[in-house]
Coordinates of N, CA and C in Angstrom, one line a residue:
L92 N 24.6 7.4 6.7 CA 24.5 6.1 6.1 C 25.8 5.7 5.4
Y93 N 25.9 4.4 5.1 CA 27.1 3.9 4.5 C 27.2 4.4 3.1
N94 N 28.4 4.9 2.7 CA 28.7 5.4 1.4 C 29.9 4.5 0.9
A95 N 29.7 3.8 -0.1 CA 30.8 2.9 -0.6 C 32.1 3.6 -0.9
T96 N 32.0 4.8 -1.2 CA 33.3 5.6 -1.5 C 33.9 6.2 -0.3
S97 N 33.2 6.2 0.8 CA 33.7 6.8 2.0 C 34.5 5.9 2.9
Q98 N 35.4 6.4 3.6 CA 36.2 5.6 4.6 C 35.5 5.6 5.9
E99 N 34.5 6.4 6.1 CA 33.9 6.5 7.4 C 33.0 5.2 7.7
A100 N 33.1 4.6 8.8 CA 32.3 3.5 9.2 C 30.9 3.9 9.5
P101 N 29.9 3.0 9.2 CA 28.5 3.3 9.5 C 28.4 3.5 11.0
R102 N 27.4 4.4 11.4 CA 27.1 4.6 12.8 C 25.7 4.0 13.1
G103 N 25.5 3.5 14.3 CA 24.2 3.1 14.7 C 23.9 1.6 14.2
A104 N 22.7 1.2 14.5 CA 22.3 -0.2 14.2 C 21.4 -0.2 13.0
K105 N 21.0 -1.3 12.5 CA 20.1 -1.5 11.4 C 19.2 -2.6 11.7
A106 N 18.0 -2.6 11.1 CA 17.0 -3.7 11.2 C 16.1 -3.6 10.0
W107 N 15.8 -4.8 9.4 CA 14.9 -4.8 8.3 C 13.5 -4.3 8.7
P108 N 12.8 -3.4 7.9 CA 11.6 -2.8 8.4 C 10.3 -3.7 8.5
A109 N 10.4 -4.9 8.1 CA 9.2 -5.8 8.1 C 9.6 -7.2 8.5
L110 N 8.5 -8.0 8.8 CA 8.7 -9.4 9.1 C 9.1 -10.1 7.8
S111 N 8.5 -9.7 6.7 CA 8.7 -10.3 5.4 C 10.0 -9.7 4.8
S112 N 10.7 -10.5 4.1 CA 11.9 -10.1 3.3 C 11.5 -9.8 1.8
R113 N 10.3 -10.0 1.5 CA 9.9 -9.9 0.1 C 9.7 -8.5 -0.3
V114 N 10.5 -8.1 -1.4 CA 10.4 -6.8 -2.0 C 9.5 -6.8 -3.2
N115 N 8.4 -6.1 -3.1 CA 7.4 -6.1 -4.2 C 7.9 -5.2 -5.4
A116 N 8.6 -4.1 -5.1 CA 9.1 -3.2 -6.1 C 10.3 -2.5 -5.6
G117 N 11.4 -2.6 -6.4 CA 12.6 -1.9 -6.0 C 12.7 -0.5 -6.5
F118 N 13.7 0.2 -6.1 CA 14.0 1.6 -6.5 C 14.2 1.7 -8.0
D119 N 14.8 0.8 -8.6 CA 15.1 0.9 -10.1 C 13.9 0.4 -11.0
A120 N 12.8 0.0 -10.4 CA 11.7 -0.4 -11.2 C 11.1 0.7 -12.0
V121 N 10.8 0.5 -13.2 CA 10.1 1.5 -14.1 C 8.8 0.9 -14.6
D122 N 7.7 1.5 -14.3 CA 6.4 1.1 -14.6 C 5.5 2.3 -14.8
C123 N 5.3 2.6 -16.1 CA 4.4 3.8 -16.4 C 3.0 3.6 -16.0
G124 N 2.6 2.4 -15.7 CA 1.2 2.2 -15.3 C 1.0 2.4 -13.8
A125 N 1.9 1.9 -13.0 CA 1.8 2.0 -11.6 C 2.3 3.3 -11.0
W126 N 3.4 3.7 -11.5 CA 3.9 5.0 -10.9 C 4.3 5.9 -12.1
G127 N 3.5 6.0 -13.1 CA 3.7 6.9 -14.2 C 3.7 8.3 -13.9
F128 N 3.1 8.7 -12.7 CA 3.0 10.1 -12.3 C 4.4 10.6 -11.8
Q129 N 5.3 9.7 -11.6 CA 6.7 10.0 -11.1 C 7.6 10.2 -12.3
A130 N 8.6 11.1 -12.2 CA 9.5 11.4 -13.3 C 10.1 10.1 -13.9
N131 N 10.0 10.0 -15.2 CA 10.5 8.9 -16.0 C 9.9 7.6 -15.6
C132 N 8.7 7.6 -14.9 CA 8.1 6.4 -14.4 C 8.9 5.6 -13.4
Q133 N 9.9 6.3 -12.8 CA 10.8 5.7 -11.9 C 10.1 5.5 -10.5
H134 N 10.3 4.3 -10.0 CA 9.8 4.1 -8.6 C 10.7 4.7 -7.6
W135 N 10.2 5.6 -6.7 CA 11.0 6.4 -5.9 C 11.3 5.8 -4.5
G136 N 11.2 4.5 -4.4 CA 11.4 3.8 -3.1 C 11.5 2.3 -3.2
T137 N 11.4 1.7 -2.1 CA 11.3 0.2 -2.0 C 10.0 -0.2 -1.4
D138 N 9.3 -1.1 -2.0 CA 8.0 -1.6 -1.5 C 8.3 -2.9 -0.9
I139 N 7.9 -3.1 0.4 CA 8.2 -4.3 1.1 C 6.9 -4.9 1.6
A140 N 6.6 -6.2 1.3 CA 5.4 -6.9 1.5 C 5.1 -7.1 3.0
G141 N 3.8 -7.2 3.4 CA 3.4 -7.4 4.7 C 1.9 -7.7 4.8
G142 N 1.5 -8.2 5.9 CA 0.1 -8.5 6.1 C -0.6 -7.6 7.2
E143 N -1.9 -7.7 7.3 CA -2.7 -6.9 8.2 C -2.1 -6.9 9.6
N144 N -1.8 -5.7 10.1 CA -1.3 -5.4 11.4 C 0.1 -6.0 11.7
D145 N 0.8 -6.5 10.7 CA 2.2 -6.8 10.9 C 3.0 -5.6 11.4
P146 N 4.0 -5.7 12.2 CA 4.7 -4.6 12.7 C 5.6 -4.0 11.6
V147 N 5.8 -2.7 11.7 CA 6.8 -2.0 10.8 C 7.9 -1.5 11.8
F148 N 9.1 -1.8 11.4 CA 10.3 -1.4 12.3 C 11.1 -0.3 11.7
M149 N 11.7 0.5 12.6 CA 12.6 1.5 12.2 C 13.9 0.8 11.6
P150 N 14.3 1.1 10.4 CA 15.4 0.4 9.8 C 16.8 0.9 10.3
F151 N 16.9 2.1 10.7 CA 18.2 2.6 11.2 C 18.0 3.5 12.4
D152 N 19.0 3.8 13.2 CA 18.8 4.7 14.3 C 18.6 6.1 13.7
G153 N 17.7 6.9 14.4 CA 17.4 8.2 13.9 C 16.6 9.0 14.9
T154 N 16.0 10.1 14.4 CA 15.1 10.8 15.3 C 13.8 11.1 14.5
F155 N 12.7 11.2 15.3 CA 11.4 11.4 14.8 C 11.2 12.8 14.3
D156 N 10.7 13.0 13.1 CA 10.3 14.3 12.5 C 8.8 14.5 12.6
S157 N 8.1 13.7 11.9 CA 6.6 13.9 11.8 C 5.9 12.7 11.2
C158 N 4.6 12.8 11.3 CA 3.7 11.9 10.5 C 2.8 12.7 9.6
V159 N 2.5 12.1 8.5 CA 1.5 12.7 7.6 C 0.5 11.6 7.3
I160 N -0.8 12.0 7.3 CA -1.9 11.1 6.9 C -2.2 11.5 5.5
Q161 N -1.9 10.6 4.6 CA -2.2 10.8 3.2 C -3.6 10.4 2.8
P162 N -4.3 11.1 1.9 CA -5.6 10.8 1.5 C -5.7 9.4 0.9
E163 N -6.8 8.8 1.1 CA -7.1 7.4 0.6 C -7.1 7.4 -0.9
N164 N -7.5 8.4 -1.6 CA -7.7 8.4 -3.0 C -6.5 8.9 -3.8
T165 N -5.3 8.7 -3.1 CA -4.0 9.1 -3.8 C -3.1 7.9 -3.8
P166 N -2.0 8.0 -4.6 CA -1.0 6.9 -4.6 C -0.2 6.8 -3.3
Y167 N -0.4 7.8 -2.4 CA 0.4 7.8 -1.2 C -0.5 7.4 0.0
A168 N -1.6 6.8 -0.2 CA -2.6 6.5 0.9 C -2.0 5.9 2.1
G169 N -2.5 6.4 3.3 CA -2.1 5.8 4.6 C -1.3 6.8 5.4
V170 N -0.8 6.3 6.5 CA 0.1 7.1 7.4 C 1.5 6.9 7.0
A171 N 2.2 8.1 6.9 CA 3.6 8.1 6.6 C 4.4 8.7 7.8
L172 N 5.5 8.0 8.1 CA 6.4 8.5 9.2 C 7.6 9.1 8.5
Q173 N 8.1 10.2 9.0 CA 9.3 10.8 8.5 C 10.3 11.0 9.6
A174 N 11.6 10.6 9.4 CA 12.6 10.7 10.4 C 13.9 11.2 9.8
T175 N 14.8 11.6 10.7 CA 16.1 12.0 10.2 C 17.1 11.0 10.8
L176 N 18.0 10.4 9.9 CA 18.9 9.4 10.3 C 20.2 10.1 10.9
L177 N 21.1 9.3 11.4 CA 22.3 9.8 12.1 C 23.2 10.7 11.2
D178 N 23.2 10.4 9.9 CA 24.0 11.1 9.0 C 23.3 12.3 8.4
G179 N 22.1 12.6 8.8 CA 21.3 13.7 8.3 C 20.4 13.4 7.2
S180 N 20.5 12.2 6.6 CA 19.6 11.9 5.6 C 18.1 11.7 6.1
A181 N 17.2 11.7 5.2 CA 15.8 11.6 5.5 C 15.2 10.3 5.2
L182 N 14.4 9.7 6.1 CA 13.7 8.5 5.9 C 12.2 8.7 5.9
Y183 N 11.5 8.1 4.9 CA 10.1 8.2 4.8 C 9.6 6.8 4.7
I184 N 8.6 6.4 5.5 CA 8.0 5.1 5.4 C 6.5 5.3 5.3
G185 N 5.9 5.0 4.2 CA 4.5 5.3 4.0 C 3.6 4.0 3.8
H186 N 2.3 4.3 3.6 CA 1.3 3.3 3.4 C 1.0 2.5 4.7
M187 N 1.3 3.0 5.9 CA 1.0 2.3 7.1 C -0.4 2.5 7.6
R188 N -0.9 1.6 8.4 CA -2.2 1.7 9.0 C -2.1 2.8 10.1
D189 N -1.1 2.7 10.9 CA -0.9 3.7 12.0 C 0.6 3.7 12.3
A190 N 1.0 4.7 13.0 CA 2.4 4.9 13.4 C 2.6 5.6 14.7
V191 N 3.8 5.7 15.2 CA 4.0 6.4 16.5 C 4.0 7.9 16.3
C192 N 2.9 8.4 15.9 CA 2.7 9.8 15.5 C 2.7 10.7 16.7
D193 N 2.5 10.2 17.9 CA 2.4 11.0 19.1 C 3.8 11.2 19.7
T194 N 4.9 10.7 19.0 CA 6.3 10.9 19.4 C 6.7 12.3 19.3
P195 N 7.4 12.9 20.3 CA 7.8 14.3 20.2 C 8.9 14.4 19.1
Q196 N 8.8 15.5 18.4 CA 9.7 15.8 17.3 C 11.1 15.8 17.9
G197 N 12.1 15.1 17.3 CA 13.5 15.1 17.7 C 13.7 13.9 18.7
A198 N 12.7 13.2 19.1 CA 12.9 12.0 20.0 C 13.6 10.9 19.2
P199 N 14.5 10.2 19.9 CA 15.2 9.1 19.2 C 14.3 8.0 18.8
L200 N 14.6 7.4 17.7 CA 13.9 6.2 17.2 C 15.0 5.2 16.9
D201 N 15.1 4.1 17.7 CA 16.1 3.1 17.6 C 15.8 2.1 16.5
A202 N 16.8 1.7 15.7 CA 16.7 0.6 14.8 C 16.1 -0.6 15.4
G203 N 15.1 -1.2 14.8 CA 14.4 -2.3 15.3 C 13.1 -2.0 16.2
A204 N 13.0 -0.8 16.6 CA 11.8 -0.4 17.3 C 10.6 -0.4 16.4
Q205 N 9.4 -0.9 16.9 CA 8.2 -0.8 16.1 C 7.7 0.6 16.0
I206 N 7.5 1.0 14.7 CA 7.1 2.4 14.5 C 5.7 2.5 13.9
G207 N 5.1 1.3 13.5 CA 3.8 1.3 12.9 C 3.3 -0.1 12.6
T208 N 2.2 -0.1 11.8 CA 1.7 -1.4 11.4 C 1.2 -1.4 9.9
F209 N 1.3 -2.5 9.3 CA 0.8 -2.7 7.9 C -0.7 -2.6 7.8
R210 N -1.2 -2.3 6.7 CA -2.6 -2.4 6.4 C -2.8 -3.4 5.3
S211 N -3.8 -4.3 5.4 CA -4.0 -5.4 4.5 C -4.4 -4.9 3.1
D212 N -5.1 -3.8 3.0 CA -5.6 -3.4 1.6 C -4.5 -3.0 0.7
L213 N -3.3 -2.5 1.2 CA -2.2 -2.1 0.4 C -1.1 -3.2 0.4
A214 N -1.0 -4.0 1.5 CA -0.1 -5.2 1.6 C 1.3 -4.9 1.4
H215 N 1.7 -3.6 1.6 CA 3.1 -3.2 1.5 C 3.4 -1.9 2.2
I216 N 4.6 -1.7 2.6 CA 5.0 -0.3 3.0 C 6.0 0.2 1.9
H217 N 6.1 1.5 1.8 CA 7.0 2.2 0.9 C 8.1 2.9 1.6
V218 N 9.3 2.5 1.4 CA 10.4 3.1 2.1 C 11.3 3.9 1.2
Q219 N 11.5 5.2 1.6 CA 12.3 6.1 0.8 C 13.5 6.7 1.6
L220 N 14.6 6.9 1.0 CA 15.7 7.6 1.6 C 16.1 8.8 0.7
I221 N 16.4 9.9 1.4 CA 16.8 11.1 0.7 C 18.1 11.5 1.4
D222 N 19.2 11.6 0.6 CA 20.5 12.0 1.2 C 20.5 13.4 1.5
T223 N 21.6 13.9 2.2 CA 21.7 15.2 2.7 C 21.7 16.3 1.5
G224 N 22.0 15.8 0.3 CA 22.0 16.7 -0.9 C 20.6 16.8 -1.5
G225 N 19.6 16.1 -0.9 CA 18.3 16.1 -1.5 C 18.0 15.1 -2.6
N226 N 18.9 14.1 -2.7 CA 18.7 13.1 -3.8 C 18.1 11.9 -3.2
L227 N 17.1 11.3 -4.0 CA 16.5 10.0 -3.6 C 17.6 9.0 -3.8
I228 N 17.7 8.1 -2.9 CA 18.7 7.0 -3.0 C 18.1 5.6 -2.7
D229 N 18.7 4.6 -3.2 CA 18.1 3.2 -3.1 C 18.2 2.7 -1.7
F230 N 17.1 2.5 -1.0 CA 17.1 1.9 0.3 C 17.8 0.6 0.4
E231 N 17.4 -0.3 -0.5 CA 18.0 -1.7 -0.5 C 19.5 -1.6 -0.6
R232 N 20.1 -0.8 -1.5 CA 21.5 -0.7 -1.7 C 22.2 -0.2 -0.4
V233 N 21.6 0.8 0.2 CA 22.1 1.4 1.4 C 22.0 0.3 2.5
Y234 N 20.9 -0.3 2.7 CA 20.7 -1.3 3.7 C 21.7 -2.4 3.6
N235 N 21.9 -2.9 2.4 CA 22.8 -4.1 2.2 C 24.2 -3.7 2.3
G236 N 24.6 -2.4 2.1 CA 25.9 -2.0 2.2 C 26.3 -1.4 3.6
Y237 N 25.3 -1.4 4.5 CA 25.5 -0.7 5.8 C 26.2 -1.6 6.7

């Protein structure tokens, strides 16, 4: 992914992961009520609004890793897709109704391809990026700088 201090040009394409451009909560949001279970009450991703069965799109080119079905009674409820991006960073998109979970591990996922759908009861997806050093990074900052 794009690194503002790097001279290397970004590789691959990009696409916003939802029909809506509304961000419900950004990476820098601090709310000890909603995500107080996370270190320093820091929100660990970007929440993007959507409606029932709206498509969820792959934001960058990458490869499929896995899907995880999170229990309904947890803050992570829903289907989560995990992928590896071209630079080796990890992408996690959670709170979906369904996803392309039958995709073979390592199969390419192109930016803009539909990878899942929204669920109306949560009305958002949660997008996280983890760099190759294992650090959570701000999806919006990376997307806007890509």
